[in-house]
Coordinates of C-alpha atoms in Angstrom, one line a residue:
Chain A
M1 CA -49.6 9.5 -35.4
S2 CA -49.6 12.2 -38.1
I3 CA -47.9 15.6 -37.7
T4 CA -49.4 18.8 -39.2
I5 CA -47.4 22.0 -39.3
Q6 CA -49.3 25.2 -39.9
N7 CA -47.9 28.6 -40.8
L8 CA -44.8 28.0 -38.6
N9 CA -42.4 30.9 -38.1
K10 CA -39.2 31.0 -36.2
Q11 CA -36.8 34.0 -35.8
F12 CA -33.5 34.2 -34.1
G13 CA -33.0 37.9 -33.7
N14 CA -33.0 39.2 -37.2
F15 CA -32.4 35.8 -38.8
T16 CA -35.5 34.0 -40.1
A17 CA -34.9 30.3 -39.5
L18 CA -38.4 29.2 -40.6
N19 CA -40.6 31.2 -42.9
N20 CA -44.3 30.3 -42.8
I21 CA -43.9 26.5 -43.0
N22 CA -46.8 24.3 -43.9
L23 CA -46.2 20.6 -43.9
E24 CA -48.0 17.3 -43.3
V25 CA -46.2 14.1 -42.2
N26 CA -48.4 11.1 -42.5
S27 CA -48.8 8.5 -39.8
G28 CA -46.2 5.7 -40.0
E29 CA -44.1 7.5 -42.5
L30 CA -40.3 7.9 -42.6
F31 CA -39.9 11.5 -43.5
A32 CA -36.7 13.4 -44.4
L33 CA -36.0 17.1 -43.8
L34 CA -33.3 17.8 -46.4
G35 CA -31.4 20.9 -47.0
P36 CA -28.0 22.7 -46.6
S37 CA -26.8 23.7 -43.2
G38 CA -28.6 26.8 -41.9
C39 CA -31.8 26.1 -43.9
G40 CA -33.9 25.7 -40.8
K41 CA -34.4 21.9 -40.8
T42 CA -32.9 21.3 -37.4
S43 CA -35.0 24.2 -36.0
L44 CA -38.1 22.7 -37.4
L45 CA -37.3 19.3 -35.9
R46 CA -36.5 20.8 -32.5
I47 CA -39.8 22.8 -32.5
I48 CA -41.7 19.6 -33.4
G49 CA -40.0 17.9 -30.4
G50 CA -40.7 20.8 -28.1
L51 CA -37.1 21.6 -27.5
D52 CA -37.5 25.0 -29.1
V53 CA -40.5 27.3 -29.3
Q54 CA -41.9 28.8 -32.5
N55 CA -42.6 32.5 -32.8
S56 CA -46.0 31.8 -34.4
G57 CA -47.8 29.0 -36.1
K58 CA -49.1 25.6 -34.9
I59 CA -48.0 22.0 -34.6
L60 CA -50.6 19.4 -34.4
F61 CA -50.1 15.7 -33.5
H62 CA -52.9 13.6 -34.9
G63 CA -55.0 16.8 -35.3
K64 CA -54.4 18.0 -31.8
D65 CA -52.5 21.2 -31.0
V66 CA -49.5 20.4 -28.9
E67 CA -48.6 24.0 -27.9
Q68 CA -49.5 23.3 -24.3
R69 CA -47.3 20.2 -24.1
D70 CA -43.6 20.7 -23.5
A71 CA -40.9 18.3 -24.6
R72 CA -41.6 16.1 -21.6
E73 CA -45.2 15.6 -22.4
R74 CA -45.1 15.2 -26.2
N75 CA -44.1 11.5 -26.1
V76 CA -41.5 12.1 -28.7
G77 CA -38.3 10.1 -29.1
F78 CA -35.4 12.4 -29.9
V79 CA -32.1 11.1 -31.4
F80 CA -29.2 13.6 -31.4
Q81 CA -26.4 14.0 -33.9
H82 CA -23.8 13.6 -31.2
Y83 CA -25.8 10.8 -29.4
A84 CA -26.2 12.7 -26.1
L85 CA -25.9 9.5 -24.2
F86 CA -25.6 10.0 -20.4
R87 CA -21.8 9.5 -20.0
H88 CA -21.9 8.5 -16.4
M89 CA -24.4 5.7 -16.9
T90 CA -23.9 2.3 -18.4
V91 CA -25.6 1.4 -21.7
F92 CA -28.3 -0.5 -19.7
E93 CA -29.0 2.5 -17.5
N94 CA -29.1 4.8 -20.5
V95 CA -31.8 2.8 -22.1
A96 CA -33.6 2.3 -18.7
F97 CA -33.6 6.1 -18.0
G98 CA -36.9 6.9 -19.7
L99 CA -38.6 4.0 -17.7
R100 CA -37.1 5.1 -14.4
V101 CA -38.1 8.7 -14.5
K102 CA -41.8 7.9 -15.0
P103 CA -44.2 9.0 -12.3
K104 CA -44.5 6.4 -9.6
K105 CA -47.9 5.1 -10.5
E106 CA -46.9 4.5 -14.1
R107 CA -43.5 3.1 -13.3
H108 CA -42.8 -0.6 -14.0
N109 CA -41.1 -2.8 -11.5
E110 CA -37.4 -3.7 -11.8
T111 CA -38.0 -7.0 -13.5
E112 CA -40.2 -5.5 -16.1
I113 CA -37.7 -2.7 -16.7
K114 CA -34.9 -5.2 -17.1
R115 CA -37.0 -7.3 -19.5
R116 CA -37.8 -4.2 -21.6
V117 CA -34.3 -2.9 -21.7
H118 CA -32.9 -6.2 -22.9
E119 CA -35.6 -6.5 -25.5
L120 CA -34.6 -3.1 -26.8
L121 CA -30.9 -3.9 -26.7
Q122 CA -31.7 -7.0 -28.7
L123 CA -33.7 -5.0 -31.2
V124 CA -30.6 -2.8 -31.8
Q125 CA -28.4 -6.0 -31.7
L126 CA -26.2 -4.7 -28.9
D127 CA -27.4 -6.7 -25.9
W128 CA -23.8 -7.7 -25.2
L129 CA -22.8 -4.1 -24.4
A130 CA -25.2 -3.6 -21.6
D131 CA -22.6 -3.0 -18.9
R132 CA -20.3 -0.8 -20.9
Y133 CA -20.1 3.0 -20.7
P134 CA -20.8 5.2 -23.7
A135 CA -17.1 6.2 -23.9
Q136 CA -16.2 2.6 -24.6
L137 CA -18.5 2.3 -27.7
S138 CA -17.9 3.2 -31.3
G139 CA -19.9 5.9 -32.9
G140 CA -22.3 3.5 -34.7
Q141 CA -22.9 1.6 -31.5
R142 CA -23.6 4.8 -29.6
Q143 CA -26.2 5.9 -32.1
R144 CA -27.9 2.6 -32.0
I145 CA -28.0 2.8 -28.2
A146 CA -29.4 6.3 -28.4
L147 CA -32.1 5.0 -30.7
A148 CA -32.9 2.2 -28.2
R149 CA -33.1 4.7 -25.4
A150 CA -35.5 6.9 -27.4
L151 CA -37.7 3.9 -28.2
A152 CA -37.8 2.8 -24.6
V153 CA -40.6 5.2 -23.7
E154 CA -42.7 3.9 -26.7
P155 CA -42.8 7.3 -28.4
Q156 CA -45.5 7.9 -30.9
I157 CA -43.1 10.0 -33.0
L158 CA -39.4 9.6 -33.5
L159 CA -37.3 12.6 -34.4
L160 CA -33.7 12.1 -35.5
D161 CA -31.3 15.1 -35.9
E162 CA -28.6 14.2 -38.4
P163 CA -28.5 10.7 -36.9
F164 CA -25.6 9.6 -39.0
G165 CA -23.8 12.9 -39.5
A166 CA -20.9 12.1 -37.2
L167 CA -20.2 8.7 -38.6
D168 CA -17.8 7.6 -41.3
T169 CA -19.2 6.7 -44.8
K170 CA -19.3 2.9 -44.4
V171 CA -21.0 2.8 -41.0
R172 CA -23.4 5.5 -42.2
K173 CA -24.5 3.3 -45.1
E174 CA -25.0 0.3 -42.9
L175 CA -26.9 2.2 -40.3
R176 CA -29.3 3.9 -42.7
R177 CA -30.3 0.6 -44.2
W178 CA -30.7 -0.7 -40.7
L179 CA -32.8 2.3 -39.8
R180 CA -35.0 1.7 -42.8
R181 CA -35.5 -2.0 -41.9
L182 CA -36.2 -1.0 -38.3
H183 CA -38.8 1.5 -39.4
D184 CA -40.5 -1.1 -41.5
E185 CA -40.8 -3.3 -38.4
L186 CA -42.0 -0.6 -36.0
H187 CA -43.9 1.8 -38.2
V188 CA -43.5 4.6 -35.8
T189 CA -43.9 8.0 -37.5
S190 CA -40.3 9.2 -38.0
V191 CA -38.8 12.5 -39.1
F192 CA -35.1 12.8 -39.7
V193 CA -32.9 15.7 -40.6
T194 CA -30.1 15.3 -43.1
H195 CA -28.0 17.4 -45.4
D196 CA -27.0 14.3 -47.3
Q197 CA -29.2 14.0 -50.4
E198 CA -28.2 10.4 -50.9
E199 CA -29.3 9.5 -47.4
A200 CA -32.6 11.1 -47.9
L201 CA -33.2 9.5 -51.3
E202 CA -32.3 6.1 -50.0
V203 CA -34.1 6.0 -46.7
A204 CA -37.1 8.2 -46.7
D205 CA -40.7 7.6 -47.9
R206 CA -41.1 11.3 -48.5
I207 CA -38.7 14.2 -48.6
V208 CA -39.1 17.9 -48.0
V209 CA -36.3 20.0 -49.4
M210 CA -35.7 23.2 -47.5
N211 CA -33.7 26.3 -48.3
K212 CA -33.3 29.5 -46.2
G213 CA -36.3 28.7 -44.0
N214 CA -38.6 28.0 -46.9
I215 CA -39.9 24.7 -48.4
E216 CA -38.7 24.2 -51.9
Q217 CA -40.4 20.9 -52.6
V218 CA -42.2 18.0 -50.9
G219 CA -42.4 14.7 -52.6
S220 CA -41.3 11.1 -52.9
P221 CA -37.5 10.6 -53.5
D222 CA -38.4 9.8 -57.1
D223 CA -40.4 13.1 -57.6
V224 CA -37.7 15.2 -56.0
Y225 CA -34.9 13.6 -58.0
A226 CA -36.6 13.3 -61.4
S227 CA -38.7 16.4 -61.4
P228 CA -37.2 19.1 -59.2
A229 CA -39.6 21.9 -58.6
S230 CA -37.0 24.7 -58.5
P231 CA -33.5 25.5 -59.6
F232 CA -32.4 25.1 -56.0
V233 CA -33.7 21.6 -55.7
Y234 CA -32.1 20.8 -59.1
Q235 CA -28.7 22.0 -57.9
F236 CA -29.0 20.6 -54.4
I237 CA -29.9 17.1 -55.4
G238 CA -27.4 15.7 -57.8
N239 CA -25.0 17.4 -60.1
V240 CA -26.3 19.7 -62.9
N241 CA -25.0 21.7 -65.8
L242 CA -26.5 25.1 -66.5
F243 CA -26.9 26.6 -70.0
H244 CA -28.1 30.2 -70.3
S245 CA -30.5 31.2 -73.0
R246 CA -28.2 34.0 -74.1
T247 CA -25.4 31.7 -75.1
H248 CA -27.3 28.5 -75.8
A249 CA -30.6 29.6 -77.3
L250 CA -30.7 26.4 -79.2
W251 CA -31.4 24.4 -76.1
T252 CA -33.6 26.9 -74.3
Q253 CA -36.0 27.0 -77.3
Q254 CA -35.4 30.7 -77.9
Q255 CA -37.2 31.5 -74.7
S256 CA -35.7 34.7 -73.5
D257 CA -33.8 34.8 -70.2
A258 CA -34.1 31.2 -69.3
V259 CA -31.6 28.7 -67.9
A260 CA -31.6 25.1 -69.0
Y261 CA -30.7 22.5 -66.3
V262 CA -29.2 19.3 -67.6
R263 CA -28.0 16.4 -65.4
P264 CA -24.5 15.1 -66.3
H265 CA -26.0 11.6 -67.0
D266 CA -28.6 13.1 -69.3
I267 CA -26.0 14.2 -71.9
D268 CA -25.2 12.1 -74.9
I269 CA -21.9 12.3 -76.8
S270 CA -21.1 11.6 -80.4
L271 CA -18.1 12.0 -82.6
I272 CA -20.1 13.6 -85.5
P273 CA -22.3 16.7 -85.3
Q274 CA -26.0 16.0 -84.9
Q275 CA -29.1 18.2 -84.8
S276 CA -28.8 20.8 -82.0
S277 CA -25.6 19.4 -80.7
L278 CA -22.8 21.5 -79.2
P279 CA -19.1 21.0 -80.1
V280 CA -16.9 20.6 -77.0
A281 CA -13.3 19.8 -76.2
V282 CA -12.7 17.0 -73.7
K283 CA -10.5 18.3 -70.9
Q284 CA -10.6 15.4 -68.4
V285 CA -11.6 11.8 -68.3
R286 CA -12.0 10.0 -65.0
A287 CA -13.3 6.6 -64.4
I288 CA -15.0 6.4 -61.0
G289 CA -16.4 2.9 -60.2
S290 CA -19.1 2.0 -62.7
V291 CA -19.2 5.4 -64.4
V292 CA -16.9 7.6 -66.4
R293 CA -17.0 11.3 -65.8
L294 CA -15.9 13.7 -68.5
E295 CA -15.2 17.4 -68.2
A296 CA -15.5 19.3 -71.5
A297 CA -15.0 22.9 -72.4
I298 CA -17.6 24.7 -74.7
G299 CA -16.0 26.5 -77.6
Q300 CA -13.1 28.8 -76.8
D301 CA -14.4 30.0 -73.4
S302 CA -13.8 28.4 -70.1
E303 CA -17.4 27.2 -69.6
I304 CA -17.1 23.6 -68.4
V305 CA -19.7 20.9 -68.9
E306 CA -19.8 17.7 -66.8
I307 CA -20.8 14.6 -68.5
E308 CA -21.4 11.2 -66.9
L309 CA -21.4 8.0 -69.0
S310 CA -21.9 4.4 -68.0
R311 CA -18.8 2.3 -68.6
E312 CA -20.5 0.4 -71.5
R313 CA -21.6 3.7 -73.1
F314 CA -18.1 5.0 -72.8
N315 CA -16.6 1.9 -74.4
I316 CA -18.8 2.4 -77.4
T317 CA -17.4 5.9 -77.9
P318 CA -14.1 6.0 -76.2
V319 CA -12.8 9.6 -76.0
A320 CA -9.5 11.0 -74.7
V321 CA -8.4 14.3 -73.4
G322 CA -8.1 16.8 -76.3
D323 CA -10.7 15.1 -78.5
Q324 CA -13.5 17.2 -80.1
V325 CA -16.9 15.7 -79.4
F326 CA -20.6 16.8 -79.8
I327 CA -23.0 16.8 -76.9
R328 CA -26.7 16.7 -76.9
P329 CA -29.1 16.7 -73.9
R330 CA -31.6 13.9 -73.5
Q331 CA -33.6 15.8 -71.0
I332 CA -33.8 19.5 -70.2
K333 CA -35.5 21.4 -67.5
L334 CA -36.1 25.1 -68.1
F335 CA -36.3 27.7 -65.3
E336 CA -36.5 31.4 -65.7
A337 CA -33.2 33.1 -65.0
Chain B
M1 CA -3.7 3.2 -23.6
S2 CA -2.7 2.1 -20.1
L3 CA -1.7 4.6 -17.5
P4 CA 2.1 3.6 -17.3
Q5 CA 2.3 3.7 -21.1
Q6 CA 0.9 7.3 -21.0
L7 CA 3.5 8.3 -18.4
I8 CA 6.3 7.1 -20.6
N9 CA 4.9 8.8 -23.6
N10 CA 4.6 12.1 -21.7
R11 CA 8.2 11.9 -20.8
K12 CA 9.4 11.6 -24.3
I13 CA 12.4 13.9 -24.8
T14 CA 11.5 16.6 -27.3
T15 CA 14.4 19.0 -26.8
H16 CA 18.1 18.5 -27.2
E17 CA 19.6 21.1 -25.0
S18 CA 23.0 20.4 -23.4
K19 CA 23.2 19.0 -19.9
V20 CA 24.5 22.3 -18.5
V21 CA 21.5 24.2 -19.8
T22 CA 19.1 21.6 -18.5
L23 CA 20.8 21.6 -15.1
V24 CA 20.9 25.4 -14.8
L25 CA 17.2 25.7 -15.7
I26 CA 16.2 23.0 -13.2
T27 CA 18.3 24.6 -10.5
V28 CA 16.8 28.1 -11.1
A29 CA 13.3 26.7 -11.0
L30 CA 13.8 24.6 -7.9
S31 CA 15.6 27.5 -6.0
Y32 CA 12.7 29.7 -6.8
L33 CA 10.2 27.2 -5.5
V34 CA 12.3 26.6 -2.3
L35 CA 12.9 30.3 -1.7
F36 CA 9.3 31.5 -2.2
L37 CA 7.2 28.5 -1.2
G38 CA 9.3 26.0 0.7
I39 CA 11.2 28.2 3.2
P40 CA 8.1 30.2 4.3
L41 CA 6.1 27.1 4.8
F42 CA 9.0 25.6 6.8
A43 CA 9.4 28.8 8.8
V44 CA 5.8 28.7 9.9
F45 CA 6.2 25.3 11.5
Y46 CA 9.7 26.0 12.7
E47 CA 8.7 29.2 14.6
A48 CA 5.5 27.6 15.9
L49 CA 7.3 24.5 17.3
G50 CA 10.7 26.3 18.0
K51 CA 10.0 26.6 21.7
G52 CA 8.6 23.1 22.1
W53 CA 5.3 21.3 21.8
S54 CA 4.0 22.5 25.1
L55 CA 4.0 26.2 24.1
Y56 CA 2.5 25.2 20.8
W57 CA -0.4 23.5 22.5
A58 CA -0.8 26.2 25.0
A59 CA -1.2 28.8 22.2
L60 CA -3.8 26.7 20.5
Q61 CA -5.7 26.1 23.7
D62 CA -6.0 29.8 24.5
P63 CA -9.8 30.7 24.6
D64 CA -9.3 33.6 22.2
A65 CA -7.6 31.2 19.7
W66 CA -10.5 28.8 20.1
S67 CA -13.1 31.5 19.5
A68 CA -11.2 32.6 16.4
I69 CA -11.1 29.0 15.1
E70 CA -14.8 28.7 15.9
L71 CA -15.7 31.9 14.1
T72 CA -13.6 30.9 11.1
L73 CA -15.4 27.6 10.9
I74 CA -18.8 29.2 11.2
A75 CA -18.1 31.8 8.5
A76 CA -16.9 29.0 6.1
A77 CA -19.8 26.7 7.1
I78 CA -22.2 29.4 6.0
A79 CA -20.3 30.9 3.1
V80 CA -19.4 27.7 1.3
P81 CA -22.9 26.1 1.2
A82 CA -24.4 29.5 0.2
N83 CA -22.0 29.9 -2.7
L84 CA -22.4 26.2 -3.5
V85 CA -26.1 26.7 -4.1
F86 CA -25.7 30.1 -5.8
G87 CA -22.7 28.8 -7.9
V88 CA -24.5 25.8 -9.2
A89 CA -27.7 27.8 -10.0
A90 CA -25.7 30.5 -11.8
A91 CA -23.6 28.1 -13.8
W92 CA -26.7 26.1 -14.7
A93 CA -28.5 29.2 -15.9
I94 CA -25.5 30.6 -17.8
A95 CA -24.4 27.4 -19.4
K96 CA -27.7 25.8 -20.3
F97 CA -30.0 28.7 -21.1
E98 CA -30.1 31.9 -23.2
F99 CA -31.4 35.0 -21.6
R100 CA -31.0 38.7 -21.7
G101 CA -28.4 40.1 -19.4
K102 CA -26.3 36.9 -19.4
S103 CA -23.0 38.7 -20.0
V104 CA -23.8 41.2 -17.3
L105 CA -24.4 38.3 -14.9
I106 CA -21.0 36.7 -15.9
T107 CA -19.3 40.0 -15.3
L108 CA -21.0 40.5 -11.9
I109 CA -19.9 37.1 -10.8
D110 CA -16.3 38.1 -11.4
L111 CA -16.6 41.4 -9.5
P112 CA -15.3 40.0 -6.2
F113 CA -12.2 38.8 -8.0
A114 CA -11.6 42.2 -9.5
V115 CA -12.2 44.3 -6.4
S116 CA -9.5 44.4 -3.7
P117 CA -10.8 42.6 -0.6
V118 CA -10.2 45.7 1.6
V119 CA -12.5 47.7 -0.8
S120 CA -15.1 44.9 -0.5
G121 CA -15.0 45.2 3.3
L122 CA -15.4 49.0 3.0
I123 CA -18.4 48.6 0.8
Y124 CA -20.1 46.6 3.5
V125 CA -19.2 49.2 6.1
L126 CA -20.6 51.9 3.9
L127 CA -23.8 50.0 3.4
F128 CA -24.4 48.5 6.9
G129 CA -22.1 50.5 9.2
A130 CA -23.5 53.1 11.7
Q131 CA -23.1 55.9 9.2
G132 CA -23.9 53.7 6.3
W133 CA -27.0 53.6 4.0
F134 CA -28.9 51.0 6.0
G135 CA -27.2 51.8 9.3
P136 CA -30.0 53.8 10.9
W137 CA -32.6 51.2 9.8
L138 CA -30.5 48.4 11.3
Q139 CA -30.0 50.4 14.5
E140 CA -33.7 51.0 14.8
H141 CA -34.3 47.2 14.6
D142 CA -31.4 46.5 16.9
L143 CA -29.5 44.6 14.3
K144 CA -25.8 44.6 14.3
L145 CA -23.9 43.6 11.1
I146 CA -20.7 45.5 11.1
F147 CA -18.1 44.7 13.8
A148 CA -20.2 41.5 14.5
V149 CA -20.4 38.0 13.2
P150 CA -23.0 38.5 10.5
G151 CA -20.8 41.1 8.8
I152 CA -17.9 38.7 8.7
V153 CA -20.1 36.0 7.2
L154 CA -21.4 38.5 4.6
V155 CA -18.0 39.7 3.4
T156 CA -16.8 36.1 3.4
I157 CA -19.6 35.2 1.1
F158 CA -18.9 38.2 -1.1
V159 CA -15.2 37.4 -1.4
T160 CA -15.7 33.7 -2.2
F161 CA -18.7 34.4 -4.4
P162 CA -17.0 33.5 -7.8
F163 CA -15.1 30.3 -6.9
I164 CA -17.7 27.7 -7.5
A165 CA -19.6 29.4 -10.3
R166 CA -16.3 30.1 -12.1
E167 CA -15.3 26.5 -11.8
L168 CA -18.5 25.2 -13.2
I169 CA -19.4 27.6 -16.0
P170 CA -16.7 26.5 -18.5
L171 CA -17.2 22.8 -17.5
M172 CA -21.0 23.0 -18.1
Q173 CA -20.6 25.0 -21.3
A174 CA -18.2 22.4 -22.7
Q175 CA -20.7 19.6 -21.8
G176 CA -23.5 21.4 -23.7
K177 CA -27.1 20.7 -23.0
D178 CA -27.7 17.7 -25.2
E179 CA -27.9 15.3 -22.3
E180 CA -30.4 17.5 -20.5
E181 CA -32.5 17.8 -23.6
A182 CA -32.3 14.0 -24.1
A183 CA -33.4 13.5 -20.5
V184 CA -36.4 15.9 -20.9
S185 CA -37.5 14.3 -24.1
L186 CA -37.4 11.0 -22.3
G187 CA -39.9 12.4 -19.8
A188 CA -37.7 13.5 -17.0
S189 CA -38.8 16.5 -14.9
G190 CA -36.4 19.5 -14.4
W191 CA -35.6 18.2 -11.0
Q192 CA -34.9 14.7 -12.2
T193 CA -32.8 16.0 -15.0
F194 CA -30.8 18.1 -12.6
W195 CA -30.1 15.3 -10.1
R196 CA -29.8 12.4 -12.4
V197 CA -27.9 14.0 -15.4
T198 CA -26.4 17.4 -14.5
V199 CA -25.0 16.7 -11.0
P200 CA -23.3 13.4 -11.8
N201 CA -21.6 15.2 -14.8
I202 CA -20.2 18.1 -12.7
K203 CA -19.5 16.4 -9.4
W204 CA -15.7 16.5 -9.6
G205 CA -15.6 20.1 -10.9
L206 CA -18.1 21.0 -8.1
L207 CA -15.9 19.4 -5.4
Y208 CA -12.9 21.2 -6.8
G209 CA -14.7 24.5 -6.6
V210 CA -15.9 23.8 -3.0
I211 CA -12.3 23.0 -1.9
L212 CA -11.0 26.3 -3.3
C213 CA -13.9 28.3 -2.0
N214 CA -13.4 26.8 1.5
A215 CA -9.7 27.6 1.5
R216 CA -10.4 31.2 0.6
A217 CA -13.2 31.5 3.1
M218 CA -11.0 30.4 5.9
G219 CA -8.0 32.3 4.9
E220 CA -9.6 35.7 4.0
F221 CA -7.9 38.6 5.7
G222 CA -8.5 42.0 4.1
A223 CA -12.3 42.2 3.8
V224 CA -12.9 40.5 7.1
S225 CA -10.4 42.8 8.8
V226 CA -12.4 45.9 7.8
V227 CA -15.7 44.7 9.0
S228 CA -14.6 42.7 12.1
G229 CA -13.5 45.4 14.5
H230 CA -10.9 43.0 15.9
I231 CA -12.8 42.3 19.1
R232 CA -10.9 39.5 20.8
G233 CA -12.8 36.4 21.5
M234 CA -15.7 37.8 19.6
T235 CA -15.1 38.9 16.1
N236 CA -11.6 37.6 15.4
T237 CA -11.1 34.9 12.7
I238 CA -7.9 32.9 12.5
P239 CA -6.0 35.3 10.2
L240 CA -7.0 38.3 12.3
H241 CA -6.0 36.5 15.5
V242 CA -2.6 35.7 14.0
E243 CA -2.1 39.4 13.2
I244 CA -3.0 40.5 16.7
L245 CA -0.7 38.0 18.3
Y246 CA 2.1 39.0 16.0
N247 CA 1.7 42.7 16.7
E248 CA 1.9 41.9 20.4
Y249 CA 5.3 40.2 19.7
N250 CA 3.8 36.9 20.8
F251 CA 5.6 35.1 18.0
V252 CA 5.2 31.5 19.2
A253 CA 1.5 31.9 19.6
A254 CA 1.2 33.8 16.2
F255 CA 3.0 31.1 14.3
S256 CA 1.2 28.3 16.2
V257 CA -2.2 29.6 15.1
A258 CA -0.8 30.4 11.6
S259 CA 0.4 26.8 11.3
L260 CA -3.3 25.8 11.4
L261 CA -3.9 27.8 8.2
A262 CA -0.8 26.4 6.7
L263 CA -2.1 22.9 7.5
L264 CA -5.4 23.8 6.0
A265 CA -3.6 24.8 2.9
L266 CA -1.7 21.5 2.7
V267 CA -4.9 19.5 3.3
T268 CA -6.6 21.6 0.6
L269 CA -3.8 20.9 -1.9
L270 CA -4.0 17.2 -1.1
A271 CA -7.8 17.1 -1.5
K272 CA -7.5 19.0 -4.7
S273 CA -4.9 16.6 -6.1
I274 CA -7.1 13.6 -5.2
V275 CA -10.1 15.2 -6.8
E276 CA -8.1 16.0 -10.0
F277 CA -6.8 12.4 -10.0
K278 CA -10.3 11.0 -9.6
A279 CA -11.8 13.2 -12.2
K280 CA -9.0 12.2 -14.6
S281 CA -9.5 8.5 -14.0
N282 CA -13.2 9.0 -14.5
G283 CA -12.6 10.6 -17.9
D284 CA -14.4 13.7 -16.7
R285 CA -13.1 17.1 -17.6
L286 CA -12.2 19.9 -15.3
P287 CA -11.9 23.5 -16.6
H288 CA -8.5 24.9 -17.6
G289 CA -7.9 21.7 -19.5
E290 CA -6.4 19.9 -16.5
T291 CA -7.1 16.5 -18.0
E292 CA -6.5 17.2 -21.6

């Protein structure tokens, strides 16, 4: 089921949460809404799910306007950042909830409900927790139960609001891989909100980057990372060094009032000056896992450049704090200042 | 952590005052309790039973006493359910929805706490009394509110208005509306969401509010006194009946009837403790941080 968003606006008082959003989520896609907090991504998700109402604009599911359908009738599975499990119900009853509240004529009998709940619990690999209460589970387990609960009503769209936001790094990484595998199995159109660029890049088929209620860029993880459409996307996704044309005309090709964006790993270092290279003084050397991160100062002033080298590359040209080296960008992206 | 373990940890000594200081402080605190709570409570029962059980029973079996008890129960039986429905509705609206005038509503709910009960009673006399705003209209239709049972019920509702709502609002605000939203997105109707998700989450807080509301409804004196007219056997509640008996120097009877209210207080406290204990062992939260 595809989702089409047309000219969507949302205001909270004087604050514009969503500014004329147009977006298309393809059927069966795992789609990420990425942006810093307050960029409107959660508002957008809640409006798609019918938990909030837009001021203007349209949401279409599979080409049909859903304005007349409230959250109950949209057949959307919603997964909340803080799980929102029913604390007074067992895991089994939590998952069964959506099946039990169906109108009488659609409701399954008890055996069928039991069978389905256990099937879902097996899908999230937590069948053995059926009789526990949410308070007795770990965060990762709770979120998997929340997902099973959302899937119980066979939603055509799955919406996840920062699903891993409240978990620690290790569990987060496990869960997002698991979510990706699960999505490949089920192929239900899924939209998830995250402020973690790594999460979006790793899990999503496509990403929309949002900022202050506006869409900055839509594209595959590769597109967004390799060719950011705006300075904001450049800075939000990955680290970046800025070189202003006034001080570094050499790199901005004399274009007036431009800023060159260079990723730390797109900078080469050498011990001797080369064409259009900049002399810098190494201020800090840090080995972090498989990479070595350098901080260097340009000339006399305090402008700091971040450089990232692979360990092999670093071993070819080992430098130490205080050394003078020459840097040269391999790749530059220019934006007007 | 098991419960006994918790108790031990809670008793961990964190101060190092001398024995004398500790002793003095404990003595002062205990004396205060005994002086202001223990002795009066004891006095009620002592005076009531001082002349023997037979006089005690006789005082309670007096028809006027019975009618006072009856009226008190009627007032509470109407006021508590009314405020239960209103309190839950108000707390649900305030905690789970955003709307204009919300802060005005919260302030209004607190009004009966802020106003002296006697003034509350007077307001009703001014509104519904013979000389009041609606007095003539009521007389035309042969309706009597003031100096009659309906007036007593009305002021009781007014005075106990905030108890349940006040108990529930912070609790429901702390619980947020995530669970309700989850329920709705899973296809539950508003009614199903309320009964299956909201009510189970607030049941202990609700019970707690009902107990406090009931205690106040039965014990209210000031407001009821103003609208009642003190007609024996007709518009006297227990507290008013106690006052009348006392003013007539009928001390045994006064204290006998008063002992009923004291018993009610003790039962209320017991029920309150049980509810608190249950809520705690269920891991639920009551307002005022009782469990945390």
